[in-house]
XYZ file of C-alpha atoms in Angstrom:
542
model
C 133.284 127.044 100.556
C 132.838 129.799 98.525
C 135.487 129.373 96.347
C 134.416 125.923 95.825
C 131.109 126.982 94.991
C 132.383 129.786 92.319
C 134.583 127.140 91.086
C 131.646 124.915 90.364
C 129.512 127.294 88.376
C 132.398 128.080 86.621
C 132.862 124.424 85.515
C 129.607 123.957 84.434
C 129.574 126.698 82.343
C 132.091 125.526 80.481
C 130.828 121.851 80.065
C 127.638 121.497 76.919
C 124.384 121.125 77.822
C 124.007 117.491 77.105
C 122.759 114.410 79.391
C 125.614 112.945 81.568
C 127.091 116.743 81.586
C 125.684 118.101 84.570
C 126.541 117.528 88.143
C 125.190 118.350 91.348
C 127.961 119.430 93.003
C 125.842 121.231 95.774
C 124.834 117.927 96.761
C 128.345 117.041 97.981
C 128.148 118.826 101.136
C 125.731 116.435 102.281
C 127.191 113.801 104.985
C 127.346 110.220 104.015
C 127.555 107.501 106.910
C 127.346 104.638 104.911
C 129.761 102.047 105.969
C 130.844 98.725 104.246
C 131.164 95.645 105.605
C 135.033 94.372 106.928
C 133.858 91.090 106.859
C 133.858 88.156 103.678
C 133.468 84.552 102.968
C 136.983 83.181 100.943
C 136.459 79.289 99.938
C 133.961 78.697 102.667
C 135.696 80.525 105.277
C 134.824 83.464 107.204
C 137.988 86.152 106.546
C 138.851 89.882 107.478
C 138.837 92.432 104.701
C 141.522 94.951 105.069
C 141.098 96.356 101.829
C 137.529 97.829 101.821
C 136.578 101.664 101.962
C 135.532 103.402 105.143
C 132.812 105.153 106.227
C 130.713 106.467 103.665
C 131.421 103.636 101.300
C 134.096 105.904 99.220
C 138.284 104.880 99.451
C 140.275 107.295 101.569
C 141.817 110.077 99.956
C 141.400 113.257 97.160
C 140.206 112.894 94.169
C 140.793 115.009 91.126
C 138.386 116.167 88.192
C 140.088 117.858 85.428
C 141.834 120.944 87.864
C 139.685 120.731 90.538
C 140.921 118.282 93.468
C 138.192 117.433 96.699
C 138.238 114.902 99.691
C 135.638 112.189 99.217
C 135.118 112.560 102.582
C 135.128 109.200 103.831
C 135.835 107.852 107.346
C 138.516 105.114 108.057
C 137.296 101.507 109.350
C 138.893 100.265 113.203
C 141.982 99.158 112.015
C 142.572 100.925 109.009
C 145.184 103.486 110.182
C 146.941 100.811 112.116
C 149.907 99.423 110.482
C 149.186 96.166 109.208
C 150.382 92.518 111.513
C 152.311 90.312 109.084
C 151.650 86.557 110.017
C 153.875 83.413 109.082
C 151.486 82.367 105.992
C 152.483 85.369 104.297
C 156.118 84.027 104.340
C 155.011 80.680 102.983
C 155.258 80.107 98.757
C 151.604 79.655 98.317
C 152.424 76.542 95.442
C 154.820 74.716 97.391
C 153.587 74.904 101.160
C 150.128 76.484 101.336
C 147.919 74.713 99.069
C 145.209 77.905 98.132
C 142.014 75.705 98.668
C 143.009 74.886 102.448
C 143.308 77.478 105.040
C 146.557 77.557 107.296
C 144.765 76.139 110.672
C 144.132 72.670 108.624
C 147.037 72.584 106.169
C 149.239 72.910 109.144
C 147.482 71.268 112.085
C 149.652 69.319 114.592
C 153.340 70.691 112.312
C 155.157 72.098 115.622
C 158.849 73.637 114.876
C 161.063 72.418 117.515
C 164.258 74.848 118.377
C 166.526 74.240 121.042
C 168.067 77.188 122.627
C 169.355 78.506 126.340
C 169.438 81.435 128.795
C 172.012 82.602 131.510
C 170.060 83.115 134.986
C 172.296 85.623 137.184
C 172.963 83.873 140.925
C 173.537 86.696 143.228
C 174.858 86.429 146.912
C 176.776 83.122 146.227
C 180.645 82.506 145.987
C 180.635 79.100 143.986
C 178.925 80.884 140.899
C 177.833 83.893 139.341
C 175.345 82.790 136.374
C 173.563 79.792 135.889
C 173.001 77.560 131.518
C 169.354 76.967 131.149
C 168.543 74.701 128.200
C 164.766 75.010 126.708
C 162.701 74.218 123.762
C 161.296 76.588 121.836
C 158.120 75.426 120.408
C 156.303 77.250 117.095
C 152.801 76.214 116.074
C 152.322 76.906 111.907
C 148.761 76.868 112.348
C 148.392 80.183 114.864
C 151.689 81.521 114.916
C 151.766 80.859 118.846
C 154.948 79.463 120.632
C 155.329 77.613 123.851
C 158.977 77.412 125.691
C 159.731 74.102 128.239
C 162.691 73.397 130.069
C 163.350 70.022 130.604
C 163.825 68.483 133.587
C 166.205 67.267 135.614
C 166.874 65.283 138.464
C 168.301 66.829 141.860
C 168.279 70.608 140.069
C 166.763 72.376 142.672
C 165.096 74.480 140.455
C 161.167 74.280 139.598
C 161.361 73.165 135.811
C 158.397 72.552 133.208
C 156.840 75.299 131.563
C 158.237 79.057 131.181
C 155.949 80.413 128.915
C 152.877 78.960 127.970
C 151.442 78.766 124.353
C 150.222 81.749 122.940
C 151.167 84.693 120.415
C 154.056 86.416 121.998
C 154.221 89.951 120.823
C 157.299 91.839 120.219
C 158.430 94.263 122.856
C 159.447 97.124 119.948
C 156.782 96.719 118.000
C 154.142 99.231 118.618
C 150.750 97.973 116.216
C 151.369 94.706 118.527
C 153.370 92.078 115.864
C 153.932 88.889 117.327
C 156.739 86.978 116.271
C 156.822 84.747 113.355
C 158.557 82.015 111.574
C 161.014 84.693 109.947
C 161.943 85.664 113.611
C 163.205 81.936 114.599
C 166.397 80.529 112.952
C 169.145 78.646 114.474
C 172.056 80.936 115.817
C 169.143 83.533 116.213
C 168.390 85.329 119.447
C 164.362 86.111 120.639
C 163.850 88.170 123.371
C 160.286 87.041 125.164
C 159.325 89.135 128.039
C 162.455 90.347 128.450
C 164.364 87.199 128.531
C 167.008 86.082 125.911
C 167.172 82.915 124.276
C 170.269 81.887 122.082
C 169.056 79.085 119.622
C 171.606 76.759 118.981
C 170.006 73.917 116.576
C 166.540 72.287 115.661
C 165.782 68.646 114.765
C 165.275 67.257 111.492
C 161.820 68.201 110.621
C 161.967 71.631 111.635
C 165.402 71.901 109.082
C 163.530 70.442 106.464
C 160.358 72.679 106.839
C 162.553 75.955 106.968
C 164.569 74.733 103.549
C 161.465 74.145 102.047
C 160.543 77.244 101.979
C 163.894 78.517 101.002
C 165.191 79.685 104.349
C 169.108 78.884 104.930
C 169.453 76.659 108.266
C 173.061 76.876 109.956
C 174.226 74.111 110.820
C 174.116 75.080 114.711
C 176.308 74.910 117.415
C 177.036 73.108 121.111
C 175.373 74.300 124.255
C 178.350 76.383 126.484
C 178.953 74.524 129.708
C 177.517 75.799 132.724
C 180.699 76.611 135.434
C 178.805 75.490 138.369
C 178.237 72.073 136.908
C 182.063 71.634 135.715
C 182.843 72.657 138.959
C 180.771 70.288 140.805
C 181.806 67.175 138.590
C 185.479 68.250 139.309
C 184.849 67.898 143.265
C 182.894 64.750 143.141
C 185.873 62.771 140.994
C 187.922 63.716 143.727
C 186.327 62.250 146.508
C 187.330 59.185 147.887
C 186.113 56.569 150.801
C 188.583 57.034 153.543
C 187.169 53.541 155.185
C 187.316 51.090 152.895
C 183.759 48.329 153.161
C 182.432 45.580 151.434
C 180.338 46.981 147.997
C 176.558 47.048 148.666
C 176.095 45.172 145.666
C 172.258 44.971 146.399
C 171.619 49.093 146.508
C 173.433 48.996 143.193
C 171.534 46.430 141.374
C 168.261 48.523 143.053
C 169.611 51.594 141.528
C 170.328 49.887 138.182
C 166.950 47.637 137.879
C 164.365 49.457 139.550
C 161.150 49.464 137.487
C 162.902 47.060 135.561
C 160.443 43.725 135.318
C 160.614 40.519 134.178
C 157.071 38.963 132.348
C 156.538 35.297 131.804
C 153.256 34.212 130.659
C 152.405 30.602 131.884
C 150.069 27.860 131.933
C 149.044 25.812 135.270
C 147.140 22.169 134.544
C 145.069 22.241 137.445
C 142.736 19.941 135.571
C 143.302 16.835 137.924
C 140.849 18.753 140.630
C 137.424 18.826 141.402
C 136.417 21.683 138.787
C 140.075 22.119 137.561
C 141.220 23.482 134.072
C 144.698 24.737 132.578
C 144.745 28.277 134.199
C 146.727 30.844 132.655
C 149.337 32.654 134.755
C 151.450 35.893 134.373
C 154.631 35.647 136.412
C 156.517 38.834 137.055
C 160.228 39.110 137.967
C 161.551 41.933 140.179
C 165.005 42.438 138.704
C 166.115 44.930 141.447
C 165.461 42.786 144.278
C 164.784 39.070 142.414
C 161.376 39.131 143.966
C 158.389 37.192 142.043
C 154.409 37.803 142.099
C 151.937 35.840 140.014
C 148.831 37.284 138.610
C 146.021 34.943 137.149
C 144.223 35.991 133.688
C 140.967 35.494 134.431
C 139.143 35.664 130.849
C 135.580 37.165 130.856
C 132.404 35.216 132.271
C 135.299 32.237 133.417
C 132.837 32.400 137.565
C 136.179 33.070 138.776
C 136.473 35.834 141.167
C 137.497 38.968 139.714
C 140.667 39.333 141.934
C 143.672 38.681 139.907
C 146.406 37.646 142.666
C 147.633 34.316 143.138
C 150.922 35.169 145.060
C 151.646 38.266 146.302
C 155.439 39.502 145.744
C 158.119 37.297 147.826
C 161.205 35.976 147.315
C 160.359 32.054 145.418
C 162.330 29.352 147.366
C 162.729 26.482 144.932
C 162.459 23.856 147.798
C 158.812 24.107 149.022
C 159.237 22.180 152.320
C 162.655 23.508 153.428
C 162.772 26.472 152.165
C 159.238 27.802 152.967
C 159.878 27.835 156.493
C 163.470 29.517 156.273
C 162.965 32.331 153.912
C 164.006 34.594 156.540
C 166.689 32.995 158.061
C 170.375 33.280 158.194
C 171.751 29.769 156.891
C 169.490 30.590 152.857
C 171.816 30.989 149.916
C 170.835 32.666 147.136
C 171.286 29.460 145.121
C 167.652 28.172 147.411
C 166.054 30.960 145.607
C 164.445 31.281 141.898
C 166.778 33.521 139.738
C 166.494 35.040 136.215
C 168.792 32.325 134.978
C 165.546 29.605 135.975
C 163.247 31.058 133.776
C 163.378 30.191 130.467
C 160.609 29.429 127.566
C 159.677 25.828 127.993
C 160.811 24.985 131.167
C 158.491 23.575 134.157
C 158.791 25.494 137.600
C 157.402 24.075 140.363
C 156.229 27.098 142.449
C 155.057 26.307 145.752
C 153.863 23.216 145.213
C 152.267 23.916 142.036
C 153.663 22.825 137.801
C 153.739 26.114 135.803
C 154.855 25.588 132.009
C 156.733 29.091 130.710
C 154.974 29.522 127.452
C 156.161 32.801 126.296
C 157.076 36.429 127.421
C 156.650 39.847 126.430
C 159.592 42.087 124.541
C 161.589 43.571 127.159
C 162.049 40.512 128.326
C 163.390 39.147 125.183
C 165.504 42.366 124.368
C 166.510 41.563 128.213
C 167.865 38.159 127.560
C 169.183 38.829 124.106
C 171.868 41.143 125.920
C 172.557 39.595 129.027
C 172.387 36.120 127.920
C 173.090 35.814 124.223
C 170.076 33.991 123.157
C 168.187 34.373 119.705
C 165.574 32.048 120.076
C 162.260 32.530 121.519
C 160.030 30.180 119.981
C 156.606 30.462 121.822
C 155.250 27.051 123.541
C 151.350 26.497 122.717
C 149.418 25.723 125.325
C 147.201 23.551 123.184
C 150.068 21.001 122.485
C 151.059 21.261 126.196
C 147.399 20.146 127.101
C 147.402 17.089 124.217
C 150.568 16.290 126.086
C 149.699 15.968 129.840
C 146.396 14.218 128.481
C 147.971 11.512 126.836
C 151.312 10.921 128.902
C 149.825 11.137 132.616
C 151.711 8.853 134.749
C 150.690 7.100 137.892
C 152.213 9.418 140.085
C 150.961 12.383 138.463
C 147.488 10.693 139.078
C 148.513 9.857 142.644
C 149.330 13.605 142.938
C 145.723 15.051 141.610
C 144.050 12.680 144.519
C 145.354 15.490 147.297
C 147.602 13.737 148.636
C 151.569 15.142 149.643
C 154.293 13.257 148.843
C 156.060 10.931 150.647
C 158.126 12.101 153.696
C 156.856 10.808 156.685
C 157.806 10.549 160.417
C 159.753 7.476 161.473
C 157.649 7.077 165.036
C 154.930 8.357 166.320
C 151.796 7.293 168.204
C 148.122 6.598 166.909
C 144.408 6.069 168.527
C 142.962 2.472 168.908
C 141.373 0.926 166.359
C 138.086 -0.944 166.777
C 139.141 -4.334 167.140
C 141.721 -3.978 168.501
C 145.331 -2.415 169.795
C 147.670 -1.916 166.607
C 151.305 -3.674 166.781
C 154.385 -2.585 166.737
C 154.979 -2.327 162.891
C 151.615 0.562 162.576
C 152.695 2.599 164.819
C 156.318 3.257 163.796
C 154.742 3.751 160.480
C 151.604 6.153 161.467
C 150.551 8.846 158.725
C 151.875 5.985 156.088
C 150.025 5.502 152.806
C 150.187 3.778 149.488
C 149.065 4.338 146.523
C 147.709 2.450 143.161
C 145.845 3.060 139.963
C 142.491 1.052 139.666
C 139.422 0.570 136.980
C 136.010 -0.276 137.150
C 135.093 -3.622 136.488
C 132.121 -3.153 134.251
C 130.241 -4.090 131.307
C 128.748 -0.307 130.420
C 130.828 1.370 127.981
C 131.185 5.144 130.038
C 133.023 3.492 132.910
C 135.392 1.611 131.096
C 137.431 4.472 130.408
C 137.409 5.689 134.212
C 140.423 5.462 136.468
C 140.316 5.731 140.019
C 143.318 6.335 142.784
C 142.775 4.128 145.371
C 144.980 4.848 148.897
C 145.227 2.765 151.467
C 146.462 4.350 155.229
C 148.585 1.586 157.129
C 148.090 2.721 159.977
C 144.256 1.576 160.121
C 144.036 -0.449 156.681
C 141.269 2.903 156.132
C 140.874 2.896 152.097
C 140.044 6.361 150.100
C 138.851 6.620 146.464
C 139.669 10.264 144.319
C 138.868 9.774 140.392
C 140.792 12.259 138.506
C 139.386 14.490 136.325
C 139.591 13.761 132.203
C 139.135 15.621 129.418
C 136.202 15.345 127.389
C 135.377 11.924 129.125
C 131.606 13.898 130.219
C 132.112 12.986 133.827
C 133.023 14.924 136.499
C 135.734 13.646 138.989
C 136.949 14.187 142.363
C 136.336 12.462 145.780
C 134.559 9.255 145.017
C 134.862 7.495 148.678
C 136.150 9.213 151.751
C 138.448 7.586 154.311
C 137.031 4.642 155.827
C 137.636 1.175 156.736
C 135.821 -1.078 154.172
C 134.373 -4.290 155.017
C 134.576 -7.734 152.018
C 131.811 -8.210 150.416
C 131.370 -11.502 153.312
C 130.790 -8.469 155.600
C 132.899 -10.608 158.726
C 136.267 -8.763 158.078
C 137.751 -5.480 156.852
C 140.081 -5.233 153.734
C 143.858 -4.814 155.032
C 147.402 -4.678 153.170
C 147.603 -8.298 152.317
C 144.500 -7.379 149.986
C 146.217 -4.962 148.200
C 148.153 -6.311 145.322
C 148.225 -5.503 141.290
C 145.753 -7.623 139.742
C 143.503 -7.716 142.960
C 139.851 -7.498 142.461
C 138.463 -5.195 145.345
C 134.285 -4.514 146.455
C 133.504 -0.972 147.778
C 129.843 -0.751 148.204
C 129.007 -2.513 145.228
C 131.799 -1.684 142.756
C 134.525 -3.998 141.912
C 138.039 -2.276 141.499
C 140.910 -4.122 139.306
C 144.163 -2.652 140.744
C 146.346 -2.115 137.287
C 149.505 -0.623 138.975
C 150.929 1.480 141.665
C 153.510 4.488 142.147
C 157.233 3.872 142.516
C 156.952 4.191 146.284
C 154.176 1.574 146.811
C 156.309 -0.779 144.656
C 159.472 -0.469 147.022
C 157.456 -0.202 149.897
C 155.350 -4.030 149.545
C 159.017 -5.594 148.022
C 160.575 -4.687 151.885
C 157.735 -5.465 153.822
C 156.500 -9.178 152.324
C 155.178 -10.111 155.347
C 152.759 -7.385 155.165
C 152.090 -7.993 151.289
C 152.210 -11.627 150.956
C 150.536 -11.261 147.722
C 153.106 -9.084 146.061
C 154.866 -9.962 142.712
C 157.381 -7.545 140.863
């Protein structure tokens, strides 16, 4: 200190006495703890400093004043002595990559490098093999520099698969300042070591080749992962085996195997709109490929006052003949041919499914790409539901009419026995035929312009001459159909007999309770039926 001191004096003897010429060295002795901040704002964002001076706001190191050298006596900053951690941006060409107005957390948000790669797991204590070929992919985040390795899975390994290491900066075992690795660390035909595990990376996809030639890195072209013995080995033994008792192929595990999850959609229309509150109800009809099961789901639209549960037929085997089939689904004498297939549905055909019309409209994709292969077609031309509806609305036949009064169809006992009527016991001829109605289409004869349009069904039960009355529902027409007499024997408006089959012919004018009915026509069955039974019909002309 002396020395310095002497050496001080000495200097400012030498210097003139003029302003700016002295200097108070003494005053250098005197600690400074002034410390500048590490912390700055660059375009907005909050950054780290490594560059500023220490404690007592003076850069590190000795400074030198004509031949006199001192220590500015400053402190280093945390960090400061510390080599410094190189990160992946400062590989990056600023003008082609990193654009200098956007940090590297938004220029490169949601850009993943992709690598695959593979590790050899010893197997100890067994005879059939002595390492093990794990394939992985090596993820790398450009936005934090962190990396996250998966293994994907597969099935009947036996080993737990997923995730091996999860995202995050992995730091390099040799480094000692704690560098993590970077983009310059990850290349194809590269090895990484991560937590003391080595990885041989064999290729990348597309994007990650283009990213790493973009900024002028050379990509190999890559190589094929080595094949793991154990696998080759148990390939080789399962070619070999053979069945020693030859059976019959289970043709149905097979097609479960190959179709499972594998469905068929068909979306549908029902006219239901020959009921008492009836509409066209749409209908999504699935198709079970692995086990050619169906199941029908209703789309109920919003605010419809249709219950919210969606199921109209639960999942079942379809037999296409409702009354013979229904009843021997189970049994051993059904053929697949008494079933519904995927051959049946196609895009404008009508299914009758359990009793009730369904019109295929259209399907999804699959089930397009599905037919396309299997089947050859190109065509899939979408039916509208509106024309459908036009359709039924002007083209409804009698028995289509018949059919909306309730009514099944026409298979009937050949004997059987009934009750008494009234006035009487019943011959012969109504008793072989009990359960036996006919059918025929009837109008209103009227003056007032809303009833002229209505049609009615009228059915009359031979077994008691009992008459019923169901108007069908129509479109637009502003009134509401359904049952308009229930089953009853009807007396003539002379109120000293009942109406009975010779009554009943086209072009007869009929009085129920004060509304005259003008039988038009009948069904096909009612026709045959009165042309072999004239005795019955005396009135009847083809």
């Amino acid at each position: 200190m002396h020395t310095k001191a002497a050496t001080a004096e000495q200097l400012l003897k030498t210097l003139p006495l003029l302003p700016g010429h002295s200097f108070g060295f003494a005053k250098m002795n005197i600690p400074n703890h002034r410390k500048s901040h590490a912390f700055d704002f660059c375009n907005k964002v909050s950054v780290f400093c490594e560059e500023k001076p220490g404690i007592g706001n003076c850069v590190i190191g000795l400074y030198k004043l004509g031949d006199l050298s001192f220590d500015a006596g400053g402190n280093e900053l945390f960090g400061q002595a510390a080599a410094k951690i190189v990160t992946s941006v400062d590989n990056y060409p600023h003008s082609n990559v990193l654009g200098e107005s956007a940090p590297a957390w938004l220029a490169f948000d949601r850009k993943v490098l992709r690598f695959y790669a593979y590790f050899q797991e010893a197997v100890h204590e067994k005879r059939e093999e002595q390492y093990r070929v794990r394939r992985v992919n090596i993820y790398f985040y450009l936005e934090d520099d962190t990396i996250h390795v998966s293994e994907p899975k597969y099935a009947n390994s036996g080993i737990p698969q997923g995730t091996l290491v999860r995202r995050h900066r992995i730091p390099k075992g040799s480094a000692l300042n704690g560098q993590h690795y970077t983009i310059s660390d990850l290349n194809v035909e590269n090895e990484v070591t991560f937590y003391s595990r080595t990885f041989k990376i064999v290729g990348c996809d597309q994007f990650t080749r283009e990213f790493l030639t973009s900024i002028h890195v050379p990509v190999p072209s890559g190589g094929q992962f080595p094949e793991d013995p154990y696998q080759v080995q148990r390939a080789e033994l399962l070619g070999r085996l053979k069945a020693t008792r030859p059976c019959a192929p289970n043709t149905s595990l097979k097609k479960f195997l190959e179709n499972d999850r594998r469905v068929l959609r068909f979306y549908c229309i029902w006219d239901d709109t020959n009921t008492v509150f009836g509409d066209v109800r749409h209908m999504v009809v699935h198709y079970y490929l692995s086990d050619d099961t169906v199941d029908i789901h209703e789309s109920i639209p919003a605010n419809s006052g249709r219950p919210t549960n969606s199921m109209f037929l639960r999942r079942c085997r379809l037999p296409k003949n409702k009354i013979s089939g229904a009843s021997n689904v189970g049994a051993k004498n059904a053929t697949p041919e008494s079933f519904f297939t995927e051959r049946d549905f196609t895009l404008g055909a009508v299914l009758h499914l359990n009793g009730r019309t369904f019109v295929i409209c259209d399907c999804d994709d699959f089930t397009k790409e599905y037919y396309r292969e299997n089947y050859g077609l190109d065509s899939f031309d979408p039916v509208r539901p509106s024309e459908y509806e036009e359709h039924v609305a002007e083209e409804l036949s009698v028995n289509q009419l018949a059919k909306a009064a309730g009514v099944g169809p026409a298979a009937f006992p050949d004997t059987g026995s009934s009750e008494e009527r009234k006035g009487g016991i019943k011959n012969s001829f109504r008793t072989s035929f009990d359960g036996l109605f006919l059918r025929y289409l009837a109008v209103l004869r009227t003056t007032k312009q809303v009833d002229s349009d209505r049609r009615f069904v009228i059915s009359l039960y031979l077994a008691d001459d009992s008459v019923s009355v169901f108007e069908p529902h129509q479109r637009n027409s502003g009134i509401l159909g359904g049952k308009f007499l229930e089953k009853s024997k009807i007396k003539k408006p002379d109120g000293l007999s009942f109406y009975g089959s010779s009554d009943f012919f086209i072009g007869a004018h009929l009085t129920f309770h004060g509304h005259t009915f003008i039988i038009n026509s009948a069904d096909e069955y009612a026709l045959v039926f009165m042309s072999q039974h004239p005795e019955e019909f005396p009135n009847f002309r083809k």
